[in-house]
Coordinates of C-alpha atoms in Angstrom, one line a residue:
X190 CA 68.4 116.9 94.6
X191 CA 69.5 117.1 98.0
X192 CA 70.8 120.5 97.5
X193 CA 68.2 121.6 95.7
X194 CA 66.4 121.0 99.1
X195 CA 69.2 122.7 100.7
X196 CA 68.3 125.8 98.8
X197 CA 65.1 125.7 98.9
X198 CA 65.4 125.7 102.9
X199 CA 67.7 128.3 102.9
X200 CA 64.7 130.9 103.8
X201 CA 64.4 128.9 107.1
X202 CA 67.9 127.9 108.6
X203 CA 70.0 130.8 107.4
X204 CA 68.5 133.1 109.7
X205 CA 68.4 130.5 112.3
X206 CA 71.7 129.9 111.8
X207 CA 73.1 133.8 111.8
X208 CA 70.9 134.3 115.5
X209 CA 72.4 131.5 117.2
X210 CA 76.0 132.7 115.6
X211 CA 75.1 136.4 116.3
X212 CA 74.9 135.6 120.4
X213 CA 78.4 135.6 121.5
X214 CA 78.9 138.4 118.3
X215 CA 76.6 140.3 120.4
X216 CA 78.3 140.1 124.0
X217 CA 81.5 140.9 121.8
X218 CA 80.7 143.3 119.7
X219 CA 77.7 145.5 122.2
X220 CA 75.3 147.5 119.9
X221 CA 77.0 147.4 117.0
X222 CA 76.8 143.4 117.3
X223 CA 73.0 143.7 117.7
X224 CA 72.2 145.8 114.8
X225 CA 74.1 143.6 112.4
X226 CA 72.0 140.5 114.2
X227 CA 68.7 142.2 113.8
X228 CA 69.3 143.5 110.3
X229 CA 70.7 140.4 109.1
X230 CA 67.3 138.3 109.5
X231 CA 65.4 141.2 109.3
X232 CA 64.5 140.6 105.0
X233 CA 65.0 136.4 105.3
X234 CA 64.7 136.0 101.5
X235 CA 67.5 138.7 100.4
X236 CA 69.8 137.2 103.4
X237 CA 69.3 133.6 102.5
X238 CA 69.6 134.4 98.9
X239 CA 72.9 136.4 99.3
X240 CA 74.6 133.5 101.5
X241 CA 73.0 130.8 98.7
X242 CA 75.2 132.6 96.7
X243 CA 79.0 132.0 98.7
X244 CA 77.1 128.4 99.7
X245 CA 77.4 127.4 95.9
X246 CA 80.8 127.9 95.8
X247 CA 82.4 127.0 99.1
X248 CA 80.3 123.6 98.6
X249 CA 81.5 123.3 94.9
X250 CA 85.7 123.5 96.5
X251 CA 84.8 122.0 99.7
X252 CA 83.3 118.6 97.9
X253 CA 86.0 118.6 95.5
X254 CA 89.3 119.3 97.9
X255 CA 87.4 116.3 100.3
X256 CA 86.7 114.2 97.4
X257 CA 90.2 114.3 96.1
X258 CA 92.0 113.5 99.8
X259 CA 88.9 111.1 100.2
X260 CA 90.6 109.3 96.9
X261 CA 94.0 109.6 98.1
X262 CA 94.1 108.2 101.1
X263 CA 92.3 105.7 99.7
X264 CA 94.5 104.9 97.5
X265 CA 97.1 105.2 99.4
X266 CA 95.6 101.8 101.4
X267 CA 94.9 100.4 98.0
X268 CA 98.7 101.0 97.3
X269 CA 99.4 99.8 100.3
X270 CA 97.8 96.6 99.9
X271 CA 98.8 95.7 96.7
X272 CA 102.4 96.7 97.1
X273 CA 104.2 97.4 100.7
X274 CA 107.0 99.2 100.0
X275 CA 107.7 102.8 99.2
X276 CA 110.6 102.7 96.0
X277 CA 112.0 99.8 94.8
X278 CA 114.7 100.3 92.1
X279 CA 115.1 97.7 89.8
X280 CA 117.7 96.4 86.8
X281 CA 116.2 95.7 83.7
X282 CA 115.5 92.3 82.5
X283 CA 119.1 90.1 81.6
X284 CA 120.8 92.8 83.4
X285 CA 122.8 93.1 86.2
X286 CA 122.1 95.5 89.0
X287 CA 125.3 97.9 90.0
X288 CA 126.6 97.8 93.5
X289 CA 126.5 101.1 93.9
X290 CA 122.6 101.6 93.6
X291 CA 122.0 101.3 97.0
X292 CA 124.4 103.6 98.9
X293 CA 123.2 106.5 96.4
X294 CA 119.6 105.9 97.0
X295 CA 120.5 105.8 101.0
X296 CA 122.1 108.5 100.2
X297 CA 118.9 110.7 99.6
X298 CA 117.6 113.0 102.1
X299 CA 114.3 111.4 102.9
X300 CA 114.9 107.8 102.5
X301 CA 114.7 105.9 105.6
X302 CA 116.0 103.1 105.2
X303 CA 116.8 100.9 102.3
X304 CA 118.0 97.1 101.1
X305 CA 119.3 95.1 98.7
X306 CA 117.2 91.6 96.8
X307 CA 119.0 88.9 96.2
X308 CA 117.7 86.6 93.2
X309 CA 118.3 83.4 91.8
X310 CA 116.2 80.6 89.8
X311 CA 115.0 78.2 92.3
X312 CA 111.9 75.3 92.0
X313 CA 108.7 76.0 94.4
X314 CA 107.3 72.7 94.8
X315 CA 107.5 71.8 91.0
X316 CA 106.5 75.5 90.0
X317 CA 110.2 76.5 88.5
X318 CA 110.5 80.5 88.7
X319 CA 112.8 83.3 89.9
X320 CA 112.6 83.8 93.9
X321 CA 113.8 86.3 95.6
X322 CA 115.9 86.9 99.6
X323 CA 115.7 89.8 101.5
X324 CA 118.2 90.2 104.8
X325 CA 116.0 89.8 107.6
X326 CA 117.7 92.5 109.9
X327 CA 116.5 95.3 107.2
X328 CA 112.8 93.9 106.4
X329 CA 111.6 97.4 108.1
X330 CA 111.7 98.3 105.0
X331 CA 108.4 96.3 104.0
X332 CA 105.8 98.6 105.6
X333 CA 103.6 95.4 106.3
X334 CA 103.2 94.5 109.9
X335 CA 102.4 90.5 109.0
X336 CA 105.0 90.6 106.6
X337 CA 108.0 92.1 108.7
X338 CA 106.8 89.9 111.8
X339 CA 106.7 86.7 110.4
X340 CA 109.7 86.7 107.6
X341 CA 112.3 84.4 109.4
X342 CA 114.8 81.9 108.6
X343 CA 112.6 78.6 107.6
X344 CA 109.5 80.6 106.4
X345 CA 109.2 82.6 103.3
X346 CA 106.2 84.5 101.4
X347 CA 104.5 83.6 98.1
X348 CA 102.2 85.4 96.1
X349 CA 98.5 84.8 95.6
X350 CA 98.8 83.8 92.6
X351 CA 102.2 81.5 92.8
X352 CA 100.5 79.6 95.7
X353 CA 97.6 78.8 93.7
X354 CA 99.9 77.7 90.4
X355 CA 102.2 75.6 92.8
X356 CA 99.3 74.3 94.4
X357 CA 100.2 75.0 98.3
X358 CA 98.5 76.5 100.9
X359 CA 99.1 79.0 103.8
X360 CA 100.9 77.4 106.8
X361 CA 102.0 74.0 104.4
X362 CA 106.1 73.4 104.4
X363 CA 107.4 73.3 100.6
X364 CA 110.7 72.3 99.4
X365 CA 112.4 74.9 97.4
X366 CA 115.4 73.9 95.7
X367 CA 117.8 75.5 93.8
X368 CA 121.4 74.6 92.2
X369 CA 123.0 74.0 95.4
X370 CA 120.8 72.4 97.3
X371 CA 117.0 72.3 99.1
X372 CA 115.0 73.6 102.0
X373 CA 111.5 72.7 103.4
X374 CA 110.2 75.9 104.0
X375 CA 106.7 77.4 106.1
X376 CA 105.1 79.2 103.5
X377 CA 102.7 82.1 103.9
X378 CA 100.6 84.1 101.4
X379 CA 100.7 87.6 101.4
X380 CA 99.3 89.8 98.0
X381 CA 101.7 93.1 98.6
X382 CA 105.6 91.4 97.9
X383 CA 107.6 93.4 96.4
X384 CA 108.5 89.5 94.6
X385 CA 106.1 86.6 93.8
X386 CA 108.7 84.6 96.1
X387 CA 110.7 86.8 99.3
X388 CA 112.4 84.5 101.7
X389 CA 115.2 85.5 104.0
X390 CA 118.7 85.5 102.3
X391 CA 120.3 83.2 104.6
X392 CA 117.9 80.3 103.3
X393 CA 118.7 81.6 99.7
X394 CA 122.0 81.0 99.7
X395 CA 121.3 77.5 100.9
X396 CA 119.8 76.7 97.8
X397 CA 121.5 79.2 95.3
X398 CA 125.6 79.3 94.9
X399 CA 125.0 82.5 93.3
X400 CA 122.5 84.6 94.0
X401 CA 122.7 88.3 92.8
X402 CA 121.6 91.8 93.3
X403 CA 118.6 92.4 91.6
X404 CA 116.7 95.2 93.2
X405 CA 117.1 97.7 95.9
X406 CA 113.8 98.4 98.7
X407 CA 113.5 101.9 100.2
X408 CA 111.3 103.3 102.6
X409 CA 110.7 107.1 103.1
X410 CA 110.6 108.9 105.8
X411 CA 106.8 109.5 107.1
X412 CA 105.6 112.3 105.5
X413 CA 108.0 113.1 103.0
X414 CA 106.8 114.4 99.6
X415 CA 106.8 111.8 97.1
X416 CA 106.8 114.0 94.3
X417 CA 110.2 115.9 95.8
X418 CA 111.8 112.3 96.5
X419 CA 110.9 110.6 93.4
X420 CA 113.0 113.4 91.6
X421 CA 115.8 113.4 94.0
X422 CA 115.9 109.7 93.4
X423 CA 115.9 110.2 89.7
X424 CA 118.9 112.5 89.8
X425 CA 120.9 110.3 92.1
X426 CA 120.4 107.2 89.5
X427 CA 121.0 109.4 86.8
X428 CA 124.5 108.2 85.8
X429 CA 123.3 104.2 86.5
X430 CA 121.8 103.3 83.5
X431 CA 119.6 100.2 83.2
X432 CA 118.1 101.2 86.3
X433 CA 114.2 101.2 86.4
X434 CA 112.4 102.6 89.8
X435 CA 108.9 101.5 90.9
X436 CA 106.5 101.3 94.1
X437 CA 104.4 102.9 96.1
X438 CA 105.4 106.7 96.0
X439 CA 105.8 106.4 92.3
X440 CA 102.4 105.7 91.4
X441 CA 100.7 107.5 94.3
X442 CA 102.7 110.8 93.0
X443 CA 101.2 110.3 89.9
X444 CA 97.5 110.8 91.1
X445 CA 98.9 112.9 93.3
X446 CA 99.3 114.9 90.0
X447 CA 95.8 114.2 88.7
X448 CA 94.4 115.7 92.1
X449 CA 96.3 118.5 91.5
X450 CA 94.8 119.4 88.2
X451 CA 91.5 118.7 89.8
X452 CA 92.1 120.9 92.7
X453 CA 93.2 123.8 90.0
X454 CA 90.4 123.9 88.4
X455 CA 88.3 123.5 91.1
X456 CA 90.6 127.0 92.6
X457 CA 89.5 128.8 89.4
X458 CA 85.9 127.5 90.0
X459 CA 86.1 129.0 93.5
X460 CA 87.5 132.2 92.5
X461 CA 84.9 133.0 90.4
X462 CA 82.3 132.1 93.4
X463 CA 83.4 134.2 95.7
X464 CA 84.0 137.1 92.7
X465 CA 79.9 136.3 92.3
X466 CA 79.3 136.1 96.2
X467 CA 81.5 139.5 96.7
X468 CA 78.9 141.4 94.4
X469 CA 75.8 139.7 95.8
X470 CA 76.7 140.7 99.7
X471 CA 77.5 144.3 98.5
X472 CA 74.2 144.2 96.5
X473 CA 72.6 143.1 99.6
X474 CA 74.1 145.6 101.9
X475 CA 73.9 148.3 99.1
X476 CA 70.0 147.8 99.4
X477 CA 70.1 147.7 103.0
X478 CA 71.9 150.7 103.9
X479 CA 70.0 152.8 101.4
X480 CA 66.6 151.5 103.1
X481 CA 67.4 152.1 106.5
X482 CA 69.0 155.6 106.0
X483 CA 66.5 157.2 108.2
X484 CA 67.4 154.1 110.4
X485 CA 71.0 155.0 110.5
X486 CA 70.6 158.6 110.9
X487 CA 68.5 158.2 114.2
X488 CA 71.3 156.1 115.3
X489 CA 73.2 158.8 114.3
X490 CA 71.8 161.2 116.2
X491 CA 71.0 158.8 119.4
X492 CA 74.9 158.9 119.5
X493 CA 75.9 155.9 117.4
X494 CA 79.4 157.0 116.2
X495 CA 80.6 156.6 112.5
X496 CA 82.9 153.7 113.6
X497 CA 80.0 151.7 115.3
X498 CA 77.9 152.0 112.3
X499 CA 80.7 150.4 110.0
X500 CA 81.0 147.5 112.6
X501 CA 77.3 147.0 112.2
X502 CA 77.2 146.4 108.3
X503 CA 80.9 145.0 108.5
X504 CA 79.4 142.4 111.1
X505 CA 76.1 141.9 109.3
X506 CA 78.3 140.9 106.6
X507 CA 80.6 138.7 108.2
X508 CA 77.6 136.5 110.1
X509 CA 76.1 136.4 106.5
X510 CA 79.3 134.7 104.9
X511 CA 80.1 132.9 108.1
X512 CA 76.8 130.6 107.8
X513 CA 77.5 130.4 103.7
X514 CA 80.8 129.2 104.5
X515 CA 80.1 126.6 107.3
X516 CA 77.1 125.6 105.6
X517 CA 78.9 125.2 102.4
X518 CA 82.2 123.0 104.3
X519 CA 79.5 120.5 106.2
X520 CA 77.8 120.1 102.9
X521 CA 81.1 119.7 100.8
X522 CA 82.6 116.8 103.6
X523 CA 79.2 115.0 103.1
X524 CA 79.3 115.5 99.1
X525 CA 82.6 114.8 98.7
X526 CA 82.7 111.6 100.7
X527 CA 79.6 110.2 98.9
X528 CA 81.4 111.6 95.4
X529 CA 84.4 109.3 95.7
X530 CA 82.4 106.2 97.2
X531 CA 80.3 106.5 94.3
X532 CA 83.6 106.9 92.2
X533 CA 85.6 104.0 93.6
X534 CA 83.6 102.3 96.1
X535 CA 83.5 99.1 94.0
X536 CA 86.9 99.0 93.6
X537 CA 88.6 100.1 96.5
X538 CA 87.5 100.2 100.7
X539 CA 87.1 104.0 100.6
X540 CA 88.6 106.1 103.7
X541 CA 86.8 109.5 104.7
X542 CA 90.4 112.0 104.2
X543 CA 89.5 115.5 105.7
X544 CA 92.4 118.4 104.7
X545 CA 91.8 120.1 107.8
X546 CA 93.8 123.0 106.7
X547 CA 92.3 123.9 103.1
X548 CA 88.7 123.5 105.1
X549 CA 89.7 126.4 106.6
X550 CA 91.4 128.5 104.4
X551 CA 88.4 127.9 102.3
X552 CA 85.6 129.3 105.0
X553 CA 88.6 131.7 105.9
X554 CA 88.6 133.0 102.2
X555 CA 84.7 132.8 102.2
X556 CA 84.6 135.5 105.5
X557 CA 87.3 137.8 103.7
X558 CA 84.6 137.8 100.7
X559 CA 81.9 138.8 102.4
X560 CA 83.7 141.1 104.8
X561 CA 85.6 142.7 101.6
X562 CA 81.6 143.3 100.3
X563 CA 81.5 145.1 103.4
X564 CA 83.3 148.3 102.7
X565 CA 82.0 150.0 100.0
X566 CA 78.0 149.8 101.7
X567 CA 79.9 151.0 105.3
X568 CA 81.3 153.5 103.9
X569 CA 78.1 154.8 102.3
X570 CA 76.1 154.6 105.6
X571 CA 79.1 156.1 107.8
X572 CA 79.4 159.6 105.6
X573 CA 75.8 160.4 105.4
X574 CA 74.8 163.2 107.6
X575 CA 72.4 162.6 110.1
X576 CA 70.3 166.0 109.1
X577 CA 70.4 164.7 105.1
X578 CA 69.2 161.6 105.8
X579 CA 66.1 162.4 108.3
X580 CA 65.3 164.8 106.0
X581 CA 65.4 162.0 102.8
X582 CA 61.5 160.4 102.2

């Protein structure tokens, strides 16, 4: 509805807009700059109808490219939450995890740093269950501030859902004991552990003989490509069989790939736009130049040069797809952010992303169009002679 509004208002602000853009097109361009300003709002209707026309689309990829990094970063804090580390590669169940795992993940380009869990079966208060140790010189690899600040030796992490089945609370010291012995550790709660128990290894082997490898932690470098990575990762582990990855990048390259699609489609959907919008501003400045031939040819004859008058209707174009364009990007931030709160506000905090770059290549692609539109109407006006076109009624 609101865009229906938007629309219906484009009589009023389009020409509004293309004066108070028009200004420093003026100083720039001289007369040329003013004829394309003047003509431009000179029929409102036909110019706010023609840059409706580019404003459908550029809104229509603008709401769905903001929309879809709207989601992902998003998730990417939902991920986050849930789960604070990037890759974590994992034996399946009864099975032993090879040694040499984790030097061929480290081995990656792209992987930051990386770690190996130790596990062993081990009694939390009297909640028996597998717990987990993680060397507390590589817990960078948890991308959790609380997590990597407060795991020391005499503390360890439980899970939500452990601490409410062992019946302990935040800040409480618990005995854990294991086949060789016990400790009274500080527990805290965290709801992102990459195990339902991590402690520091030192104070698992106090209470395990033997505790083995059972899953190796890796961190990415910031702003690597997941999607790249994940495969890289998937040929090094290749030859290791019984080896299962998980994490972070995993599941935020998969909707990664659903975005994609989206954004494809929402390409082809914009392609056709600006195919539409293309004929529309040519339409436009068709009808323009063959009303004002007179016009044109007293310029002509006043001494406005052939050149000049293509810069007027090249420039009249332009300021006409300019507005569609930043009309159509302010519209599509607003759309988009209010598409994916209404998609997954109720299950996730949603973060405004803005893709600063595809913003504008979109407006840039917009311009082209309606510069493009230009050529053929410039042309037209350009190679009519002065006499011929005084002399038209």
């Amino acid at each position: 509805m609101s865009f229906v509004g938007v629309v219906l208002l484009a009589r009023v602000f389009v020409p509004a807009l293309i004066r108070g853009l028009g200004s420093p097109v003026q100083r720039l361009a001289g007369v040329p700059g003013e004829l394309a300003v003047d003509n431009a709002v000179r029929n409102r209707s036909r110019t706010a109808n023609t840059a409706t026309a580019l404003l459908v689309g550029v809104t229509l990829i603008s709401t769905m490219t903001v929309g879809a990094a709207t989601l992902l970063r998003s998730v990417d804090t939902l991920l986050d939450h849930k789960m604070a580390v990037d890759v974590v590669a994992s034996a399946l169940p009864d099975a032993a995890l090879p040694a040499r795992v984790e030097p061929l993940i480290a081995a990656v380009s792209g992987v930051a740093e990386t770690t190996t869990l130790l596990g062993a079966h081990a009694t939390v208060g009297s909640l028996e269950m597998d717990v987990r140790g993680i060397d507390v010189a590589e817990v960078d690899v948890i991308h959790d501030d609380a997590i990597t600040s407060a795991l020391r030796s005499g503390r360890a992490f439980v899970s939500p859902g452990v601490a409410k089945d062992a019946g302990v609370k935040a800040g409480e010291r618990v005995r854990f004991s294991g086949d060789k012995g016990s400790a009274d550790l500080i527990v805290e709660i965290a709801d992102n552990l990459p195990a339902a128990v991590l402690m520091p290894r030192s104070d698992l082997r106090s209470i395990a003989s033997a505790p083995g490898p059972i899953a190796v932690l890796a961190r990415l470098d910031t702003g690597a490509d997941s999607g790249a990575l994940m495969a890289d990762l998937e040929s090094a582990l290749a030859t290791t069989p019984g080896v299962t990855m998980s994490g972070t990048a995993q599941q935020r390259q998969e909707f990664v790939d659903i975005l994609d699609t989206v954004l494809a489609v929402a390409a082809a959907l914009l392609a056709v736009a600006i195919v539409i919008a293309v004929v529309g501003v040519a339409n436009t400045l068709s009808l323009s130049v063959l009303e004002r031939g007179q016009e044109h040819a007293l310029l002509r004859a006043l001494g406005l040069t052939r050149r000049q008058l293509r810069r007027a209707v090249a420039v009249e174009a332009g300021l006409i797809a300019l507005v569609g364009a930043l009309v159509g990007v302010a519209l599509g931030i607003g759309y988009g952010w209010a598409g994916a709160h209404t998609i997954a506000g109720e299950e996730m905090t949603v973060s405004l992303g803005m893709p600063w770059p595809r913003l504008v290549l979109i407006a840039a692609a917009a311009l082209a169009a309606g510069l493009l539109a230009s050529l053929l109407p410039a042309r037209r006006a350009s190679r009519t002679a002065p006499a011929i076109a005084l002399a038209q009624e």
